[in-house]
Amino acid sequence: MRAATRATLAVTLLVFLTSLPSANASALTPTKARPSCAYANLRPTAADTALVDRAMLCLIEQLRAAYRLRPLRSNRELQAVAGKQATGMVRDDYFGDDSPSGQTPARLIAALPYGVHASSLATAQNLGWGTHSAATPAGIVTAWMHSSPHREVILTDAFRDVGVGVSPAVPSILGHGARGATYAVEFAARG
């Protein structure tokens, strides 16, 4: 944890689970070492956010595969929510699950076609920000895997869909002018 603090990395979590059986992440053990994901160590810029989004998804999928969990499907609606969350935190200078207006990602997802006609809906969100080497997808995922709540979200087998968003900056209240990145990943399942 001290290393993450030195790297100025903070993570937060929103979990909104509705009748969702979750895998016990502490009982899972990985199967084998993971191959590397392209661009996993890329520090985001405005020109390469799509590459960073793909690298983040690749890292999450490799972790889930190592723990013998089914893959997630990339979902455009969830990706839009994640992108708005990441850029909104930088633009509005906050870091947290709820926007300054009180809007939550779970409510946004429930109001989208993704959730409107679902008989059940479960969502979770992992947020992270970092500067320097901690701003990379690999840096953020490593921090999440060392955080029990974030790890549990990543390793919840019941999730089916995912959306990744990154902003190549950090809220000024956190980064104090340092170059970095802010991430949001939306996980969901609908019945």
PDB file of N, CA and C in Angstrom, residues 3-100:
ATOM      1  N   ALA A   3       3.639   1.690  -1.504  1.00  0.00           N
ATOM      2  CA  ALA A   3       4.095   1.953  -2.872  1.00  0.00           C
ATOM      3  C   ALA A   3       3.003   2.650  -3.675  1.00  0.00           C
ATOM      4  N   ALA A   4       1.764   2.224  -3.482  1.00  0.00           N
ATOM      5  CA  ALA A   4       0.666   2.856  -4.207  1.00  0.00           C
ATOM      6  C   ALA A   4       0.508   4.311  -3.768  1.00  0.00           C
ATOM      7  N   THR A   5       0.706   4.560  -2.487  1.00  0.00           N
ATOM      8  CA  THR A   5       0.618   5.933  -1.999  1.00  0.00           C
ATOM      9  C   THR A   5       1.720   6.773  -2.604  1.00  0.00           C
ATOM     10  N   ARG A   6       2.945   6.233  -2.615  1.00  0.00           N
ATOM     11  CA  ARG A   6       4.054   6.974  -3.217  1.00  0.00           C
ATOM     12  C   ARG A   6       3.801   7.248  -4.683  1.00  0.00           C
ATOM     13  N   ALA A   7       3.127   6.361  -5.340  1.00  0.00           N
ATOM     14  CA  ALA A   7       2.840   6.532  -6.770  1.00  0.00           C
ATOM     15  C   ALA A   7       1.620   7.424  -6.989  1.00  0.00           C
ATOM     16  N   THR A   8       1.112   7.965  -5.926  1.00  0.00           N
ATOM     17  CA  THR A   8      -0.080   8.829  -5.939  1.00  0.00           C
ATOM     18  C   THR A   8      -1.255   8.185  -6.672  1.00  0.00           C
ATOM     19  N   LEU A   9      -1.568   6.977  -6.256  1.00  0.00           N
ATOM     20  CA  LEU A   9      -2.675   6.249  -6.847  1.00  0.00           C
ATOM     21  C   LEU A   9      -3.774   6.094  -5.815  1.00  0.00           C
ATOM     22  N   ALA A  10      -4.965   6.435  -6.210  1.00  0.00           N
ATOM     23  CA  ALA A  10      -6.101   6.229  -5.322  1.00  0.00           C
ATOM     24  C   ALA A  10      -7.169   5.497  -6.104  1.00  0.00           C
ATOM     25  N   VAL A  11      -7.870   4.643  -5.442  1.00  0.00           N
ATOM     26  CA  VAL A  11      -8.944   3.919  -6.092  1.00  0.00           C
ATOM     27  C   VAL A  11     -10.180   3.961  -5.215  1.00  0.00           C
ATOM     28  N   THR A  12     -11.289   3.901  -5.867  1.00  0.00           N
ATOM     29  CA  THR A  12     -12.548   3.867  -5.134  1.00  0.00           C
ATOM     30  C   THR A  12     -13.489   2.919  -5.837  1.00  0.00           C
ATOM     31  N   LEU A  13     -14.555   2.607  -5.200  1.00  0.00           N
ATOM     32  CA  LEU A  13     -15.426   1.568  -5.722  1.00  0.00           C
ATOM     33  C   LEU A  13     -16.882   1.887  -5.458  1.00  0.00           C
ATOM     34  N   LEU A  14     -17.675   1.590  -6.442  1.00  0.00           N
ATOM     35  CA  LEU A  14     -19.120   1.612  -6.255  1.00  0.00           C
ATOM     36  C   LEU A  14     -19.618   0.232  -6.617  1.00  0.00           C
ATOM     37  N   VAL A  15     -20.288  -0.402  -5.719  1.00  0.00           N
ATOM     38  CA  VAL A  15     -20.877  -1.700  -6.020  1.00  0.00           C
ATOM     39  C   VAL A  15     -22.363  -1.607  -5.764  1.00  0.00           C
ATOM     40  N   PHE A  16     -23.104  -1.854  -6.792  1.00  0.00           N
ATOM     41  CA  PHE A  16     -24.555  -1.880  -6.686  1.00  0.00           C
ATOM     42  C   PHE A  16     -24.963  -3.248  -7.202  1.00  0.00           C
ATOM     43  N   LEU A  17     -25.170  -4.193  -6.300  1.00  0.00           N
ATOM     44  CA  LEU A  17     -25.481  -5.563  -6.689  1.00  0.00           C
ATOM     45  C   LEU A  17     -26.915  -5.886  -6.278  1.00  0.00           C
ATOM     46  N   THR A  18     -27.662  -6.383  -7.211  1.00  0.00           N
ATOM     47  CA  THR A  18     -29.033  -6.758  -6.949  1.00  0.00           C
ATOM     48  C   THR A  18     -29.186  -8.236  -7.266  1.00  0.00           C
ATOM     49  N   SER A  19     -29.428  -9.015  -6.263  1.00  0.00           N
ATOM     50  CA  SER A  19     -29.573 -10.470  -6.388  1.00  0.00           C
ATOM     51  C   SER A  19     -28.527 -11.066  -7.311  1.00  0.00           C
ATOM     52  N   LEU A  20     -27.280 -10.812  -6.990  1.00  0.00           N
ATOM     53  CA  LEU A  20     -26.162 -11.269  -7.812  1.00  0.00           C
ATOM     54  C   LEU A  20     -25.287 -12.203  -6.994  1.00  0.00           C
ATOM     55  N   PRO A  21     -25.205 -13.483  -7.386  1.00  0.00           N
ATOM     56  CA  PRO A  21     -24.277 -14.359  -6.680  1.00  0.00           C
ATOM     57  C   PRO A  21     -22.860 -13.980  -7.066  1.00  0.00           C
ATOM     58  N   SER A  22     -22.019 -13.776  -6.096  1.00  0.00           N
ATOM     59  CA  SER A  22     -20.666 -13.357  -6.409  1.00  0.00           C
ATOM     60  C   SER A  22     -19.693 -14.476  -6.104  1.00  0.00           C
ATOM     61  N   ALA A  23     -18.667 -14.553  -6.926  1.00  0.00           N
ATOM     62  CA  ALA A  23     -17.614 -15.517  -6.677  1.00  0.00           C
ATOM     63  C   ALA A  23     -16.836 -15.065  -5.455  1.00  0.00           C
ATOM     64  N   ASN A  24     -16.413 -16.004  -4.649  1.00  0.00           N
ATOM     65  CA  ASN A  24     -15.590 -15.656  -3.496  1.00  0.00           C
ATOM     66  C   ASN A  24     -14.172 -15.485  -4.000  1.00  0.00           C
ATOM     67  N   ALA A  25     -13.757 -14.239  -4.209  1.00  0.00           N
ATOM     68  CA  ALA A  25     -12.460 -13.942  -4.817  1.00  0.00           C
ATOM     69  C   ALA A  25     -11.313 -14.504  -4.002  1.00  0.00           C
ATOM     70  N   SER A  26     -11.459 -14.571  -2.684  1.00  0.00           N
ATOM     71  CA  SER A  26     -10.356 -15.083  -1.865  1.00  0.00           C
ATOM     72  C   SER A  26     -10.199 -16.591  -2.018  1.00  0.00           C
ATOM     73  N   ALA A  27     -11.260 -17.278  -2.471  1.00  0.00           N
ATOM     74  CA  ALA A  27     -11.179 -18.722  -2.640  1.00  0.00           C
ATOM     75  C   ALA A  27     -10.659 -19.116  -4.021  1.00  0.00           C
ATOM     76  N   LEU A  28     -10.560 -18.168  -4.930  1.00  0.00           N
ATOM     77  CA  LEU A  28     -10.098 -18.454  -6.277  1.00  0.00           C
ATOM     78  C   LEU A  28      -8.580 -18.432  -6.336  1.00  0.00           C
ATOM     79  N   THR A  29      -8.037 -19.282  -7.158  1.00  0.00           N
ATOM     80  CA  THR A  29      -6.589 -19.271  -7.386  1.00  0.00           C
ATOM     81  C   THR A  29      -6.345 -19.230  -8.881  1.00  0.00           C
ATOM     82  N   PRO A  30      -5.362 -18.459  -9.311  1.00  0.00           N
ATOM     83  CA  PRO A  30      -5.107 -18.356 -10.750  1.00  0.00           C
ATOM     84  C   PRO A  30      -4.520 -19.650 -11.300  1.00  0.00           C
ATOM     85  N   THR A  31      -4.721 -19.869 -12.605  1.00  0.00           N
ATOM     86  CA  THR A  31      -4.240 -21.091 -13.232  1.00  0.00           C
ATOM     87  C   THR A  31      -2.800 -21.004 -13.694  1.00  0.00           C
ATOM     88  N   LYS A  32      -2.413 -19.903 -14.343  1.00  0.00           N
ATOM     89  CA  LYS A  32      -1.042 -19.793 -14.859  1.00  0.00           C
ATOM     90  C   LYS A  32      -0.683 -18.339 -15.099  1.00  0.00           C
ATOM     91  N   ALA A  33       0.558 -18.103 -15.417  1.00  0.00           N
ATOM     92  CA  ALA A  33       1.024 -16.740 -15.704  1.00  0.00           C
ATOM     93  C   ALA A  33       0.328 -16.211 -16.951  1.00  0.00           C
ATOM     94  N   ARG A  34       0.096 -14.911 -16.983  1.00  0.00           N
ATOM     95  CA  ARG A  34      -0.601 -14.285 -18.090  1.00  0.00           C
ATOM     96  C   ARG A  34       0.383 -13.742 -19.120  1.00  0.00           C
ATOM     97  N   PRO A  35       0.039 -13.876 -20.401  1.00  0.00           N
ATOM     98  CA  PRO A  35       0.845 -13.186 -21.410  1.00  0.00           C
ATOM     99  C   PRO A  35       0.571 -11.690 -21.313  1.00  0.00           C
ATOM    100  N   SER A  36       1.417 -10.901 -21.892  1.00  0.00           N
ATOM    101  CA  SER A  36       1.246  -9.450 -21.781  1.00  0.00           C
ATOM    102  C   SER A  36       0.191  -8.938 -22.754  1.00  0.00           C
ATOM    103  N   CYS A  37      -0.387  -7.824 -22.415  1.00  0.00           N
ATOM    104  CA  CYS A  37      -1.361  -7.139 -23.274  1.00  0.00           C
ATOM    105  C   CYS A  37      -0.654  -5.971 -23.946  1.00  0.00           C
ATOM    106  N   ALA A  38      -0.919  -5.795 -25.235  1.00  0.00           N
ATOM    107  CA  ALA A  38      -0.358  -4.647 -25.945  1.00  0.00           C
ATOM    108  C   ALA A  38      -0.830  -3.361 -25.283  1.00  0.00           C
ATOM    109  N   TYR A  39       0.061  -2.420 -25.132  1.00  0.00           N
ATOM    110  CA  TYR A  39      -0.203  -1.077 -24.608  1.00  0.00           C
ATOM    111  C   TYR A  39      -0.547  -1.048 -23.111  1.00  0.00           C
ATOM    112  N   ALA A  40      -0.320  -2.131 -22.389  1.00  0.00           N
ATOM    113  CA  ALA A  40      -0.627  -2.178 -20.960  1.00  0.00           C
ATOM    114  C   ALA A  40       0.213  -1.182 -20.167  1.00  0.00           C
ATOM    115  N   ASN A  41       1.370  -0.801 -20.682  1.00  0.00           N
ATOM    116  CA  ASN A  41       2.236   0.144 -19.979  1.00  0.00           C
ATOM    117  C   ASN A  41       2.257   1.531 -20.622  1.00  0.00           C
ATOM    118  N   LEU A  42       1.260   1.797 -21.448  1.00  0.00           N
ATOM    119  CA  LEU A  42       1.153   3.083 -22.123  1.00  0.00           C
ATOM    120  C   LEU A  42       0.527   4.120 -21.189  1.00  0.00           C
ATOM    121  N   ARG A  43       1.172   5.276 -21.081  1.00  0.00           N
ATOM    122  CA  ARG A  43       0.579   6.384 -20.331  1.00  0.00           C
ATOM    123  C   ARG A  43      -0.375   7.108 -21.271  1.00  0.00           C
ATOM    124  N   PRO A  44      -1.634   7.198 -20.904  1.00  0.00           N
ATOM    125  CA  PRO A  44      -2.642   7.742 -21.822  1.00  0.00           C
ATOM    126  C   PRO A  44      -2.397   9.189 -22.233  1.00  0.00           C
ATOM    127  N   THR A  45      -2.688   9.445 -23.498  1.00  0.00           N
ATOM    128  CA  THR A  45      -2.762  10.803 -24.044  1.00  0.00           C
ATOM    129  C   THR A  45      -4.099  10.890 -24.773  1.00  0.00           C
ATOM    130  N   ALA A  46      -4.481  12.082 -25.191  1.00  0.00           N
ATOM    131  CA  ALA A  46      -5.745  12.256 -25.911  1.00  0.00           C
ATOM    132  C   ALA A  46      -5.772  11.448 -27.204  1.00  0.00           C
ATOM    133  N   ALA A  47      -4.616  11.191 -27.785  1.00  0.00           N
ATOM    134  CA  ALA A  47      -4.545  10.488 -29.070  1.00  0.00           C
ATOM    135  C   ALA A  47      -4.652   8.962 -28.950  1.00  0.00           C
ATOM    136  N   ASP A  48      -4.469   8.410 -27.752  1.00  0.00           N
ATOM    137  CA  ASP A  48      -4.418   6.952 -27.660  1.00  0.00           C
ATOM    138  C   ASP A  48      -5.377   6.345 -26.638  1.00  0.00           C
ATOM    139  N   THR A  49      -6.437   7.043 -26.299  1.00  0.00           N
ATOM    140  CA  THR A  49      -7.353   6.505 -25.290  1.00  0.00           C
ATOM    141  C   THR A  49      -8.006   5.194 -25.736  1.00  0.00           C
ATOM    142  N   ALA A  50      -8.270   5.021 -27.023  1.00  0.00           N
ATOM    143  CA  ALA A  50      -8.856   3.766 -27.499  1.00  0.00           C
ATOM    144  C   ALA A  50      -7.894   2.600 -27.269  1.00  0.00           C
ATOM    145  N   LEU A  51      -6.597   2.813 -27.484  1.00  0.00           N
ATOM    146  CA  LEU A  51      -5.599   1.769 -27.223  1.00  0.00           C
ATOM    147  C   LEU A  51      -5.522   1.443 -25.731  1.00  0.00           C
ATOM    148  N   VAL A  52      -5.619   2.466 -24.909  1.00  0.00           N
ATOM    149  CA  VAL A  52      -5.567   2.278 -23.456  1.00  0.00           C
ATOM    150  C   VAL A  52      -6.814   1.536 -22.980  1.00  0.00           C
ATOM    151  N   ASP A  53      -7.981   1.894 -23.520  1.00  0.00           N
ATOM    152  CA  ASP A  53      -9.216   1.179 -23.182  1.00  0.00           C
ATOM    153  C   ASP A  53      -9.079  -0.307 -23.506  1.00  0.00           C
ATOM    154  N   ARG A  54      -8.553  -0.626 -24.692  1.00  0.00           N
ATOM    155  CA  ARG A  54      -8.376  -2.030 -25.094  1.00  0.00           C
ATOM    156  C   ARG A  54      -7.381  -2.741 -24.192  1.00  0.00           C
ATOM    157  N   ALA A  55      -6.309  -2.053 -23.809  1.00  0.00           N
ATOM    158  CA  ALA A  55      -5.314  -2.666 -22.922  1.00  0.00           C
ATOM    159  C   ALA A  55      -5.932  -2.977 -21.563  1.00  0.00           C
ATOM    160  N   MET A  56      -6.734  -2.050 -21.032  1.00  0.00           N
ATOM    161  CA  MET A  56      -7.392  -2.275 -19.753  1.00  0.00           C
ATOM    162  C   MET A  56      -8.316  -3.486 -19.834  1.00  0.00           C
ATOM    163  N   LEU A  57      -9.110  -3.560 -20.883  1.00  0.00           N
ATOM    164  CA  LEU A  57     -10.012  -4.697 -21.062  1.00  0.00           C
ATOM    165  C   LEU A  57      -9.214  -5.999 -21.193  1.00  0.00           C
ATOM    166  N   CYS A  58      -8.131  -5.978 -21.935  1.00  0.00           N
ATOM    167  CA  CYS A  58      -7.279  -7.157 -22.096  1.00  0.00           C
ATOM    168  C   CYS A  58      -6.750  -7.637 -20.744  1.00  0.00           C
ATOM    169  N   LEU A  59      -6.273  -6.716 -19.917  1.00  0.00           N
ATOM    170  CA  LEU A  59      -5.746  -7.086 -18.598  1.00  0.00           C
ATOM    171  C   LEU A  59      -6.829  -7.696 -17.717  1.00  0.00           C
ATOM    172  N   ILE A  60      -8.013  -7.111 -17.736  1.00  0.00           N
ATOM    173  CA  ILE A  60      -9.118  -7.648 -16.942  1.00  0.00           C
ATOM    174  C   ILE A  60      -9.501  -9.032 -17.437  1.00  0.00           C
ATOM    175  N   GLU A  61      -9.564  -9.198 -18.751  1.00  0.00           N
ATOM    176  CA  GLU A  61      -9.916 -10.505 -19.321  1.00  0.00           C
ATOM    177  C   GLU A  61      -8.860 -11.564 -18.993  1.00  0.00           C
ATOM    178  N   GLN A  62      -7.598 -11.187 -19.029  1.00  0.00           N
ATOM    179  CA  GLN A  62      -6.553 -12.148 -18.688  1.00  0.00           C
ATOM    180  C   GLN A  62      -6.657 -12.581 -17.232  1.00  0.00           C
ATOM    181  N   LEU A  63      -6.949 -11.649 -16.350  1.00  0.00           N
ATOM    182  CA  LEU A  63      -7.137 -12.006 -14.942  1.00  0.00           C
ATOM    183  C   LEU A  63      -8.316 -12.959 -14.780  1.00  0.00           C
ATOM    184  N   ARG A  64      -9.415 -12.638 -15.410  1.00  0.00           N
ATOM    185  CA  ARG A  64     -10.595 -13.503 -15.301  1.00  0.00           C
ATOM    186  C   ARG A  64     -10.313 -14.891 -15.874  1.00  0.00           C
ATOM    187  N   ALA A  65      -9.597 -14.951 -16.981  1.00  0.00           N
ATOM    188  CA  ALA A  65      -9.252 -16.253 -17.566  1.00  0.00           C
ATOM    189  C   ALA A  65      -8.327 -17.043 -16.641  1.00  0.00           C
ATOM    190  N   ALA A  66      -7.377 -16.362 -16.018  1.00  0.00           N
ATOM    191  CA  ALA A  66      -6.453 -17.033 -15.099  1.00  0.00           C
ATOM    192  C   ALA A  66      -7.186 -17.641 -13.909  1.00  0.00           C
ATOM    193  N   TYR A  67      -8.318 -17.043 -13.549  1.00  0.00           N
ATOM    194  CA  TYR A  67      -9.127 -17.556 -12.444  1.00  0.00           C
ATOM    195  C   TYR A  67     -10.296 -18.411 -12.942  1.00  0.00           C
ATOM    196  N   ARG A  68     -10.228 -18.810 -14.209  1.00  0.00           N
ATOM    197  CA  ARG A  68     -11.216 -19.676 -14.845  1.00  0.00           C
ATOM    198  C   ARG A  68     -12.631 -19.084 -14.828  1.00  0.00           C
ATOM    199  N   LEU A  69     -12.705 -17.773 -15.031  1.00  0.00           N
ATOM    200  CA  LEU A  69     -13.998 -17.088 -15.101  1.00  0.00           C
ATOM    201  C   LEU A  69     -14.335 -16.806 -16.556  1.00  0.00           C
ATOM    202  N   ARG A  70     -15.605 -16.784 -16.857  1.00  0.00           N
ATOM    203  CA  ARG A  70     -16.022 -16.533 -18.245  1.00  0.00           C
ATOM    204  C   ARG A  70     -15.643 -15.112 -18.669  1.00  0.00           C
ATOM    205  N   PRO A  71     -15.408 -14.927 -19.959  1.00  0.00           N
ATOM    206  CA  PRO A  71     -15.035 -13.590 -20.455  1.00  0.00           C
ATOM    207  C   PRO A  71     -16.225 -12.628 -20.408  1.00  0.00           C
ATOM    208  N   LEU A  72     -15.903 -11.357 -20.397  1.00  0.00           N
ATOM    209  CA  LEU A  72     -16.905 -10.300 -20.439  1.00  0.00           C
ATOM    210  C   LEU A  72     -17.089  -9.834 -21.880  1.00  0.00           C
ATOM    211  N   ARG A  73     -18.272  -9.337 -22.178  1.00  0.00           N
ATOM    212  CA  ARG A  73     -18.536  -8.753 -23.494  1.00  0.00           C
ATOM    213  C   ARG A  73     -18.401  -7.237 -23.380  1.00  0.00           C
ATOM    214  N   SER A  74     -17.672  -6.655 -24.301  1.00  0.00           N
ATOM    215  CA  SER A  74     -17.579  -5.201 -24.341  1.00  0.00           C
ATOM    216  C   SER A  74     -18.925  -4.653 -24.782  1.00  0.00           C
ATOM    217  N   ASN A  75     -19.414  -3.644 -24.073  1.00  0.00           N
ATOM    218  CA  ASN A  75     -20.735  -3.090 -24.347  1.00  0.00           C
ATOM    219  C   ASN A  75     -20.611  -1.580 -24.565  1.00  0.00           C
ATOM    220  N   ARG A  76     -21.135  -1.101 -25.684  1.00  0.00           N
ATOM    221  CA  ARG A  76     -21.011   0.324 -26.028  1.00  0.00           C
ATOM    222  C   ARG A  76     -21.700   1.241 -25.020  1.00  0.00           C
ATOM    223  N   GLU A  77     -22.859   0.839 -24.532  1.00  0.00           N
ATOM    224  CA  GLU A  77     -23.563   1.685 -23.571  1.00  0.00           C
ATOM    225  C   GLU A  77     -22.775   1.795 -22.261  1.00  0.00           C
ATOM    226  N   LEU A  78     -22.233   0.681 -21.794  1.00  0.00           N
ATOM    227  CA  LEU A  78     -21.418   0.712 -20.575  1.00  0.00           C
ATOM    228  C   LEU A  78     -20.139   1.509 -20.810  1.00  0.00           C
ATOM    229  N   GLN A  79     -19.585   1.390 -22.010  1.00  0.00           N
ATOM    230  CA  GLN A  79     -18.391   2.153 -22.344  1.00  0.00           C
ATOM    231  C   GLN A  79     -18.690   3.657 -22.336  1.00  0.00           C
ATOM    232  N   ALA A  80     -19.849   4.034 -22.817  1.00  0.00           N
ATOM    233  CA  ALA A  80     -20.225   5.457 -22.808  1.00  0.00           C
ATOM    234  C   ALA A  80     -20.353   5.969 -21.370  1.00  0.00           C
ATOM    235  N   VAL A  81     -20.955   5.177 -20.488  1.00  0.00           N
ATOM    236  CA  VAL A  81     -21.075   5.581 -19.082  1.00  0.00           C
ATOM    237  C   VAL A  81     -19.683   5.699 -18.462  1.00  0.00           C
ATOM    238  N   ALA A  82     -18.824   4.713 -18.726  1.00  0.00           N
ATOM    239  CA  ALA A  82     -17.458   4.745 -18.168  1.00  0.00           C
ATOM    240  C   ALA A  82     -16.685   5.955 -18.684  1.00  0.00           C
ATOM    241  N   GLY A  83     -16.794   6.230 -19.974  1.00  0.00           N
ATOM    242  CA  GLY A  83     -16.096   7.384 -20.549  1.00  0.00           C
ATOM    243  C   GLY A  83     -16.582   8.694 -19.950  1.00  0.00           C
ATOM    244  N   LYS A  84     -17.906   8.832 -19.782  1.00  0.00           N
ATOM    245  CA  LYS A  84     -18.465  10.045 -19.178  1.00  0.00           C
ATOM    246  C   LYS A  84     -18.033  10.181 -17.721  1.00  0.00           C
ATOM    247  N   GLN A  85     -17.951   9.061 -17.018  1.00  0.00           N
ATOM    248  CA  GLN A  85     -17.525   9.094 -15.623  1.00  0.00           C
ATOM    249  C   GLN A  85     -16.079   9.576 -15.516  1.00  0.00           C
ATOM    250  N   ALA A  86     -15.186   8.997 -16.320  1.00  0.00           N
ATOM    251  CA  ALA A  86     -13.761   9.364 -16.260  1.00  0.00           C
ATOM    252  C   ALA A  86     -13.546  10.824 -16.657  1.00  0.00           C
ATOM    253  N   THR A  87     -14.141  11.245 -17.757  1.00  0.00           N
ATOM    254  CA  THR A  87     -13.943  12.634 -18.191  1.00  0.00           C
ATOM    255  C   THR A  87     -14.671  13.620 -17.280  1.00  0.00           C
ATOM    256  N   GLY A  88     -15.821  13.218 -16.757  1.00  0.00           N
ATOM    257  CA  GLY A  88     -16.573  14.090 -15.858  1.00  0.00           C
ATOM    258  C   GLY A  88     -15.829  14.367 -14.560  1.00  0.00           C
ATOM    259  N   MET A  89     -15.145  13.366 -14.028  1.00  0.00           N
ATOM    260  CA  MET A  89     -14.383  13.583 -12.798  1.00  0.00           C
ATOM    261  C   MET A  89     -13.273  14.605 -13.017  1.00  0.00           C
ATOM    262  N   VAL A  90     -12.626  14.538 -14.176  1.00  0.00           N
ATOM    263  CA  VAL A  90     -11.557  15.503 -14.472  1.00  0.00           C
ATOM    264  C   VAL A  90     -12.153  16.885 -14.718  1.00  0.00           C
ATOM    265  N   ARG A  91     -13.174  16.939 -15.553  1.00  0.00           N
ATOM    266  CA  ARG A  91     -13.806  18.223 -15.901  1.00  0.00           C
ATOM    267  C   ARG A  91     -14.392  18.924 -14.676  1.00  0.00           C
ATOM    268  N   ASP A  92     -15.084  18.159 -13.818  1.00  0.00           N
ATOM    269  CA  ASP A  92     -15.765  18.755 -12.667  1.00  0.00           C
ATOM    270  C   ASP A  92     -14.917  18.721 -11.396  1.00  0.00           C
ATOM    271  N   ASP A  93     -13.681  18.254 -11.509  1.00  0.00           N
ATOM    272  CA  ASP A  93     -12.701  18.266 -10.426  1.00  0.00           C
ATOM    273  C   ASP A  93     -13.182  17.566  -9.153  1.00  0.00           C
ATOM    274  N   TYR A  94     -13.550  16.296  -9.318  1.00  0.00           N
ATOM    275  CA  TYR A  94     -13.911  15.458  -8.173  1.00  0.00           C
ATOM    276  C   TYR A  94     -13.433  14.044  -8.453  1.00  0.00           C
ATOM    277  N   PHE A  95     -13.446  13.204  -7.445  1.00  0.00           N
ATOM    278  CA  PHE A  95     -13.127  11.793  -7.634  1.00  0.00           C
ATOM    279  C   PHE A  95     -14.079  10.995  -6.764  1.00  0.00           C
ATOM    280  N   GLY A  96     -15.016  10.325  -7.396  1.00  0.00           N
ATOM    281  CA  GLY A  96     -15.988   9.545  -6.643  1.00  0.00           C
ATOM    282  C   GLY A  96     -17.029   8.947  -7.556  1.00  0.00           C
ATOM    283  N   ASP A  97     -17.832   8.095  -6.964  1.00  0.00           N
ATOM    284  CA  ASP A  97     -18.845   7.373  -7.720  1.00  0.00           C
ATOM    285  C   ASP A  97     -19.969   8.274  -8.215  1.00  0.00           C
ATOM    286  N   ASP A  98     -20.440   9.156  -7.348  1.00  0.00           N
ATOM    287  CA  ASP A  98     -21.562  10.025  -7.687  1.00  0.00           C
ATOM    288  C   ASP A  98     -21.056  11.351  -8.247  1.00  0.00           C
ATOM    289  N   SER A  99     -21.736  11.830  -9.281  1.00  0.00           N
ATOM    290  CA  SER A  99     -21.381  13.129  -9.852  1.00  0.00           C
ATOM    291  C   SER A  99     -21.773  14.223  -8.858  1.00  0.00           C
ATOM    292  N   PRO A 100     -21.265  15.443  -9.039  1.00  0.00           N
ATOM    293  CA  PRO A 100     -21.673  16.544  -8.156  1.00  0.00           C
ATOM    294  C   PRO A 100     -23.187  16.764  -8.138  1.00  0.00           C
TER     295      PRO A 100
END
